[in-house]
GROMACS .gro file of C-alpha atoms in nm:
model
  292
    1MET     CA    1   0.000   0.000   0.000
    2PRO     CA    2   0.275   0.255   0.078
    3THR     CA    3   0.428   0.183  -0.264
    4TRP     CA    4   0.096   0.239  -0.444
    5ARG     CA    5   0.045   0.560  -0.245
    6CYS     CA    6   0.383   0.692  -0.359
    7ILE     CA    7   0.302   0.605  -0.721
    8GLN     CA    8  -0.020   0.806  -0.695
    9LEU     CA    9   0.168   1.103  -0.552
   10PHE     CA   10   0.423   1.078  -0.835
   11ILE     CA   11   0.144   1.080  -1.097
   12TYR     CA   12  -0.014   1.387  -0.935
   13PHE     CA   13   0.324   1.559  -0.939
   14LEU     CA   14   0.369   1.491  -1.311
   15ALA     CA   15   0.021   1.628  -1.386
   16TRP     CA   16   0.092   1.941  -1.184
   17ALA     CA   17   0.427   1.992  -1.357
   18SER     CA   18   0.268   1.961  -1.702
   19LEU     CA   19   0.014   2.231  -1.616
   20ILE     CA   20   0.285   2.465  -1.492
   21CYS     CA   21   0.510   2.417  -1.795
   22SER     CA   22   0.241   2.426  -2.063
   23PRO     CA   23   0.178   2.762  -2.238
   24THR     CA   24  -0.134   2.931  -2.109
   25SER     CA   25  -0.400   3.062  -2.337
   26SER     CA   26  -0.443   3.435  -2.368
   27SER     CA   27  -0.686   3.587  -2.122
   28LEU     CA   28  -0.946   3.857  -2.167
   29ALA     CA   29  -0.704   4.109  -2.020
   30ASP     CA   30  -0.442   4.017  -2.283
   31SER     CA   31  -0.696   4.030  -2.564
   32ILE     CA   32  -0.779   4.393  -2.498
   33SER     CA   33  -0.416   4.501  -2.471
   34SER     CA   34  -0.327   4.722  -2.765
   35PRO     CA   35  -0.042   4.691  -3.016
   36VAL     CA   36   0.261   4.916  -2.997
   37HIS     CA   37   0.330   4.991  -3.363
   38ALA     CA   38   0.234   5.339  -3.481
   39LYS     CA   39  -0.060   5.382  -3.717
   40PRO     CA   40  -0.267   5.685  -3.816
   41PHE     CA   41  -0.594   5.749  -3.639
   42SER     CA   42  -0.874   5.532  -3.771
   43PRO     CA   43  -1.238   5.613  -3.686
   44VAL     CA   44  -1.319   5.249  -3.766
   45ASN     CA   45  -1.172   5.140  -3.432
   46LYS     CA   46  -1.441   5.074  -3.177
   47PHE     CA   47  -1.243   5.239  -2.896
   48LEU     CA   48  -1.054   5.566  -2.899
   49MET     CA   49  -0.794   5.419  -2.665
   50GLN     CA   50  -0.725   5.147  -2.920
   51SER     CA   51  -0.625   5.420  -3.166
   52TYR     CA   52  -0.411   5.582  -2.896
   53TYR     CA   53  -0.221   5.261  -2.825
   54ASP     CA   54  -0.170   5.208  -3.197
   55ARG     CA   55   0.060   5.510  -3.175
   56TYR     CA   56   0.195   5.507  -2.820
   57ILE     CA   57   0.335   5.231  -2.600
   58ASN     CA   58   0.239   5.362  -2.256
   59LEU     CA   59  -0.014   5.605  -2.117
   60HIS     CA   60   0.130   5.951  -2.051
   61ASP     CA   61  -0.088   6.256  -1.997
   62LEU     CA   62   0.100   6.477  -2.244
   63ASP     CA   63   0.083   6.214  -2.519
   64PHE     CA   64  -0.284   6.151  -2.453
   65GLU     CA   65  -0.377   6.519  -2.455
   66LYS     CA   66  -0.187   6.563  -2.780
   67PHE     CA   67  -0.370   6.265  -2.927
   68MET     CA   68  -0.712   6.394  -2.821
   69SER     CA   69  -0.650   6.746  -2.950
   70GLN     CA   70  -0.469   6.668  -3.276
   71GLU     CA   71  -0.565   6.316  -3.385
   72VAL     CA   72  -0.938   6.288  -3.315
   73PRO     CA   73  -1.128   6.452  -3.607
   74TYR     CA   74  -1.374   6.670  -3.417
   75GLY     CA   75  -1.448   6.880  -3.725
   76SER     CA   76  -1.550   6.584  -3.941
   77CYS     CA   77  -1.913   6.703  -3.954
   78ASP     CA   78  -1.888   7.076  -4.006
   79ASN     CA   79  -2.242   7.090  -4.144
   80LEU     CA   80  -2.378   7.019  -3.795
   81ASN     CA   81  -2.399   7.336  -3.591
   82PHE     CA   82  -2.395   7.157  -3.259
   83VAL     CA   83  -2.199   7.226  -2.940
   84LEU     CA   84  -2.205   6.987  -2.646
   85ARG     CA   85  -2.101   7.140  -2.314
   86LEU     CA   86  -2.056   7.008  -1.965
   87SER     CA   87  -2.274   7.181  -1.706
   88ASP     CA   88  -2.179   6.996  -1.386
   89LEU     CA   89  -1.945   6.714  -1.293
   90LYS     CA   90  -1.976   6.550  -0.952
   91ARG     CA   91  -1.739   6.272  -0.843
   92THR     CA   92  -1.729   6.073  -0.520
   93LEU     CA   93  -1.557   5.762  -0.388
   94ILE     CA   94  -1.783   5.489  -0.249
   95GLY     CA   95  -1.662   5.226  -0.004
   96GLU     CA   96  -1.353   5.180   0.210
   97GLY     CA   97  -1.018   5.006   0.194
   98SER     CA   98  -0.857   4.871  -0.123
   99HIS     CA   99  -1.175   4.803  -0.326
  100ARG     CA  100  -1.385   5.110  -0.401
  101THR     CA  101  -1.618   5.257  -0.662
  102VAL     CA  102  -1.585   5.591  -0.839
  103SER     CA  103  -1.930   5.745  -0.882
  104THR     CA  104  -1.965   6.011  -1.153
  105LEU     CA  105  -2.263   6.236  -1.229
  106ILE     CA  106  -2.239   6.418  -1.563
  107GLN     CA  107  -2.485   6.697  -1.642
  108LEU     CA  108  -2.492   6.823  -2.000
  109LYS     CA  109  -2.616   7.141  -2.159
  110THR     CA  110  -2.645   7.174  -2.535
  111GLN     CA  111  -2.712   7.419  -2.812
  112PRO     CA  112  -3.020   7.291  -3.002
  113SER     CA  113  -2.967   7.217  -3.369
  114LYS     CA  114  -3.248   7.119  -3.605
  115SER     CA  115  -3.014   6.937  -3.842
  116PHE     CA  116  -2.852   6.737  -3.563
  117SER     CA  117  -3.114   6.462  -3.528
  118GLU     CA  118  -3.205   6.472  -3.898
  119LEU     CA  119  -2.855   6.388  -4.022
  120LEU     CA  120  -2.749   6.144  -3.752
  121SER     CA  121  -2.842   5.781  -3.706
  122ASN     CA  122  -3.073   5.647  -3.438
  123SER     CA  123  -2.811   5.635  -3.163
  124CYS     CA  124  -2.484   5.791  -3.055
  125LYS     CA  125  -2.211   5.666  -2.825
  126PHE     CA  126  -2.121   5.869  -2.520
  127MET     CA  127  -1.756   5.774  -2.461
  128ILE     CA  128  -1.599   5.825  -2.118
  129ILE     CA  129  -1.226   5.767  -2.072
  130GLU     CA  130  -1.093   5.723  -1.720
  131ARG     CA  131  -0.715   5.762  -1.708
  132LEU     CA  132  -0.634   5.568  -1.395
  133PRO     CA  133  -0.345   5.686  -1.179
  134SER     CA  134  -0.056   5.457  -1.101
  135GLY     CA  135  -0.144   5.218  -0.820
  136VAL     CA  136  -0.507   5.158  -0.924
  137PHE     CA  137  -0.650   4.909  -1.173
  138ALA     CA  138  -0.983   4.791  -1.310
  139ASP     CA  139  -1.062   4.421  -1.345
  140PRO     CA  140  -1.158   4.351  -1.712
  141PHE     CA  141  -1.358   4.043  -1.616
  142GLU     CA  142  -1.558   4.234  -1.355
  143LEU     CA  143  -1.632   4.512  -1.605
  144GLN     CA  144  -1.755   4.265  -1.866
  145HIS     CA  145  -2.015   4.145  -1.615
  146LEU     CA  146  -2.142   4.504  -1.593
  147VAL     CA  147  -2.183   4.507  -1.973
  148GLN     CA  148  -2.377   4.181  -1.957
  149ARG     CA  149  -2.605   4.332  -1.692
  150GLY     CA  150  -2.674   4.632  -1.916
  151LYS     CA  151  -2.489   4.893  -1.708
  152PHE     CA  152  -2.277   4.993  -2.011
  153SER     CA  153  -2.310   4.922  -2.381
  154ASP     CA  154  -1.939   4.842  -2.405
  155ILE     CA  155  -1.622   4.877  -2.200
  156ALA     CA  156  -1.253   4.791  -2.226
  157VAL     CA  157  -0.932   4.830  -2.028
  158PHE     CA  158  -0.611   4.939  -2.201
  159GLY     CA  159  -0.253   4.963  -2.084
  160ASP     CA  160  -0.112   4.752  -1.802
  161THR     CA  161  -0.373   4.483  -1.735
  162ASN     CA  162  -0.151   4.263  -1.517
  163LEU     CA  163  -0.361   4.254  -1.203
  164GLU     CA  164  -0.093   4.094  -0.984
  165LEU     CA  165   0.183   4.354  -1.017
  166PRO     CA  166   0.249   4.586  -0.722
  167SER     CA  167   0.226   4.960  -0.769
  168PHE     CA  168   0.599   5.024  -0.816
  169LEU     CA  169   0.627   4.763  -1.096
  170SER     CA  170   0.312   4.848  -1.293
  171ASN     CA  171   0.230   5.102  -1.562
  172ARG     CA  172  -0.082   5.313  -1.589
  173SER     CA  173  -0.401   5.190  -1.751
  174ALA     CA  174  -0.720   5.347  -1.883
  175VAL     CA  175  -1.084   5.241  -1.894
  176GLU     CA  176  -1.304   5.342  -2.187
  177ILE     CA  177  -1.678   5.324  -2.126
  178HIS     CA  178  -1.947   5.344  -2.395
  179LEU     CA  179  -2.309   5.441  -2.334
  180LEU     CA  180  -2.571   5.440  -2.610
  181VAL     CA  181  -2.776   5.761  -2.617
  182ASP     CA  182  -3.051   5.899  -2.838
  183PRO     CA  183  -2.939   6.202  -3.046
  184ASN     CA  184  -3.264   6.378  -2.956
  185ILE     CA  185  -3.182   6.351  -2.584
  186LEU     CA  186  -2.848   6.522  -2.641
  187GLN     CA  187  -3.030   6.837  -2.751
  188GLU     CA  188  -3.178   6.876  -2.404
  189PRO     CA  189  -3.016   6.907  -2.059
  190THR     CA  190  -2.921   6.550  -1.974
  191ASP     CA  191  -2.788   6.369  -1.666
  192ILE     CA  192  -2.563   6.065  -1.696
  193ASN     CA  193  -2.476   5.853  -1.391
  194MET     CA  194  -2.191   5.604  -1.388
  195GLU     CA  195  -2.021   5.386  -1.127
  196LEU     CA  196  -1.683   5.227  -1.197
  197PRO     CA  197  -1.543   4.961  -0.957
  198LEU     CA  198  -1.168   4.990  -0.902
  199HIS     CA  199  -0.903   4.808  -0.702
  200ALA     CA  200  -0.580   4.921  -0.540
  201ARG     CA  201  -0.246   4.758  -0.613
  202TYR     CA  202   0.000   4.671  -0.338
  203GLN     CA  203   0.153   5.000  -0.230
  204PRO     CA  204   0.515   5.061  -0.124
  205LEU     CA  205   0.589   5.105   0.245
  206ASN     CA  206   0.585   5.456   0.388
  207GLY     CA  207   0.577   5.635   0.720
  208SER     CA  208   0.202   5.701   0.744
  209GLY     CA  209   0.064   5.364   0.639
  210TYR     CA  210  -0.138   5.517   0.352
  211SER     CA  211  -0.069   5.616  -0.009
  212ALA     CA  212  -0.264   5.909  -0.155
  213ILE     CA  213  -0.381   5.847  -0.513
  214GLU     CA  214  -0.541   6.139  -0.698
  215PHE     CA  215  -0.789   6.104  -0.985
  216GLY     CA  216  -0.835   6.366  -1.253
  217ALA     CA  217  -1.155   6.448  -1.439
  218PRO     CA  218  -1.257   6.196  -1.707
  219ASP     CA  219  -1.236   6.272  -2.078
  220MET     CA  220  -1.568   6.266  -2.263
  221VAL     CA  221  -1.644   6.242  -2.635
  222VAL     CA  222  -1.966   6.178  -2.826
  223ARG     CA  223  -1.943   5.970  -3.143
  224CYS     CA  224  -2.236   5.954  -3.384
  225SER     CA  225  -2.291   5.799  -3.725
  226THR     CA  226  -2.456   5.989  -4.008
  227LYS     CA  227  -2.752   5.859  -4.206
  228GLU     CA  228  -2.584   5.956  -4.532
  229LYS     CA  229  -2.343   5.711  -4.693
  230MET     CA  230  -2.016   5.896  -4.670
  231GLU     CA  231  -1.655   5.784  -4.670
  232ASN     CA  232  -1.619   5.913  -4.315
  233HIS     CA  233  -1.963   5.874  -4.161
  234ASN     CA  234  -1.851   5.924  -3.800
  235CYS     CA  235  -1.898   6.256  -3.623
  236PHE     CA  236  -1.697   6.331  -3.310
  237PHE     CA  237  -1.810   6.595  -3.062
  238LYS     CA  238  -1.578   6.697  -2.781
  239LEU     CA  239  -1.741   6.776  -2.451
  240GLU     CA  240  -1.646   7.134  -2.367
  241LYS     CA  241  -1.597   7.186  -1.992
  242ASP     CA  242  -1.439   7.530  -1.969
  243ASP     CA  243  -1.722   7.692  -1.771
  244ALA     CA  244  -1.850   7.376  -1.601
  245ASN     CA  245  -1.908   7.339  -1.228
  246LEU     CA  246  -1.669   7.072  -1.103
  247TYR     CA  247  -1.750   6.910  -0.769
  248GLY     CA  248  -1.483   6.669  -0.651
  249ALA     CA  249  -1.341   6.634  -1.001
  250HIS     CA  250  -1.000   6.562  -0.847
  251ILE     CA  251  -1.076   6.301  -0.583
  252VAL     CA  252  -0.811   6.144  -0.359
  253TRP     CA  253  -0.806   5.777  -0.256
  254ARG     CA  254  -0.603   5.701   0.057
  255ILE     CA  255  -0.495   5.341   0.002
  256PRO     CA  256  -0.373   5.137   0.302
  257SER     CA  257  -0.006   5.038   0.284
  258GLY     CA  258   0.249   4.895   0.523
  259ILE     CA  259   0.432   5.115   0.772
  260LYS     CA  260   0.803   5.116   0.698
  261ALA     CA  261   0.899   5.117   1.067
  262HIS     CA  262   0.719   4.784   1.116
  263ALA     CA  263   0.894   4.607   0.828
  264GLY     CA  264   1.175   4.466   1.045
  265LEU     CA  265   0.938   4.322   1.304
  266VAL     CA  266   0.712   4.164   1.041
  267SER     CA  267   1.013   4.011   0.863
  268ALA     CA  268   1.147   3.864   1.188
  269VAL     CA  269   0.811   3.712   1.286
  270THR     CA  270   0.765   3.571   0.934
  271PHE     CA  271   1.114   3.416   0.937
  272ILE     CA  272   1.060   3.254   1.279
  273ALA     CA  273   0.720   3.115   1.174
  274ALA     CA  274   0.867   2.972   0.852
  275LEU     CA  275   1.162   2.819   1.040
  276LEU     CA  276   0.938   2.653   1.300
  277SER     CA  277   0.710   2.519   1.025
  278THR     CA  278   1.008   2.371   0.841
  279ILE     CA  279   1.139   2.204   1.156
  280ALA     CA  280   0.793   2.061   1.229
  281ILE     CA  281   0.769   1.916   0.877
  282VAL     CA  282   1.116   1.759   0.901
  283VAL     CA  283   1.044   1.606   1.242
  284ALA     CA  284   0.708   1.471   1.127
  285SER     CA  285   0.864   1.315   0.817
  286LEU     CA  286   1.114   1.120   1.032
  287TYR     CA  287   0.829   0.925   1.187
  288GLN     CA  288   0.655   0.845   0.857
  289PRO     CA  289   0.727   0.513   0.676
  290TRP     CA  290   0.944   0.548   0.366
  291CYS     CA  291   0.787   0.479   0.032
  292PHE     CA  292   1.055   0.233  -0.077
   0.00000   0.00000   0.00000
């Protein structure tokens, strides 16, 4: 019986080793990571951030602002005399600890245009881009569940989607959220509510035991398709927010982290516990019958 037991353990070990060594299939997080070779802006891409990562490797604010101001063709539908402006933006953090939700209330004010609804298709996409600060990430799998539940029409995470990396080893990421809206609604004052679940990465040690992570205001663009068959049938409208009322647009998340002064004590306790466990395993193995 001991021999048969050892053979079973050996078979289990081989199965475990084969799983570890075999190449893993690409995950959802990998599938939404963008390429790094540069290409011109293409309105055919479903996501604006996909076009950004076609040109840039990492997310930097200066590169992104340059991309949004120079690459996105906002004047592609000059025949539409339509201006979309932000009236109010209210942002709050919900929850405590390392798993929280960013709640955003967007209030729009518009300049009515008779030709707006006549020339556009039945729906437009309200696109919200959250540039996440370093040390915070969004779980792509969790966000896809929100799409399935009808919270968003589409959503994707771009940039560093490795959920296991600590803050000091990770790069920034961005979340692009799509909401379907009726063009007629955009001609009236409109409120849009959104909640985005986020998670904190492991933070470096410091003296206070907390790391302060600041969020900026999201970037918002409306993308509509025209009813006419044109070569470029996409119209982009930038959300102007120069005179908007911003309430908590720059929110701060205090993420728990280890206290540097306690690092030595924790290391000593961990070492002693590991040493005692090793000794206990060795002593216990001396009293077990050998396999062969």
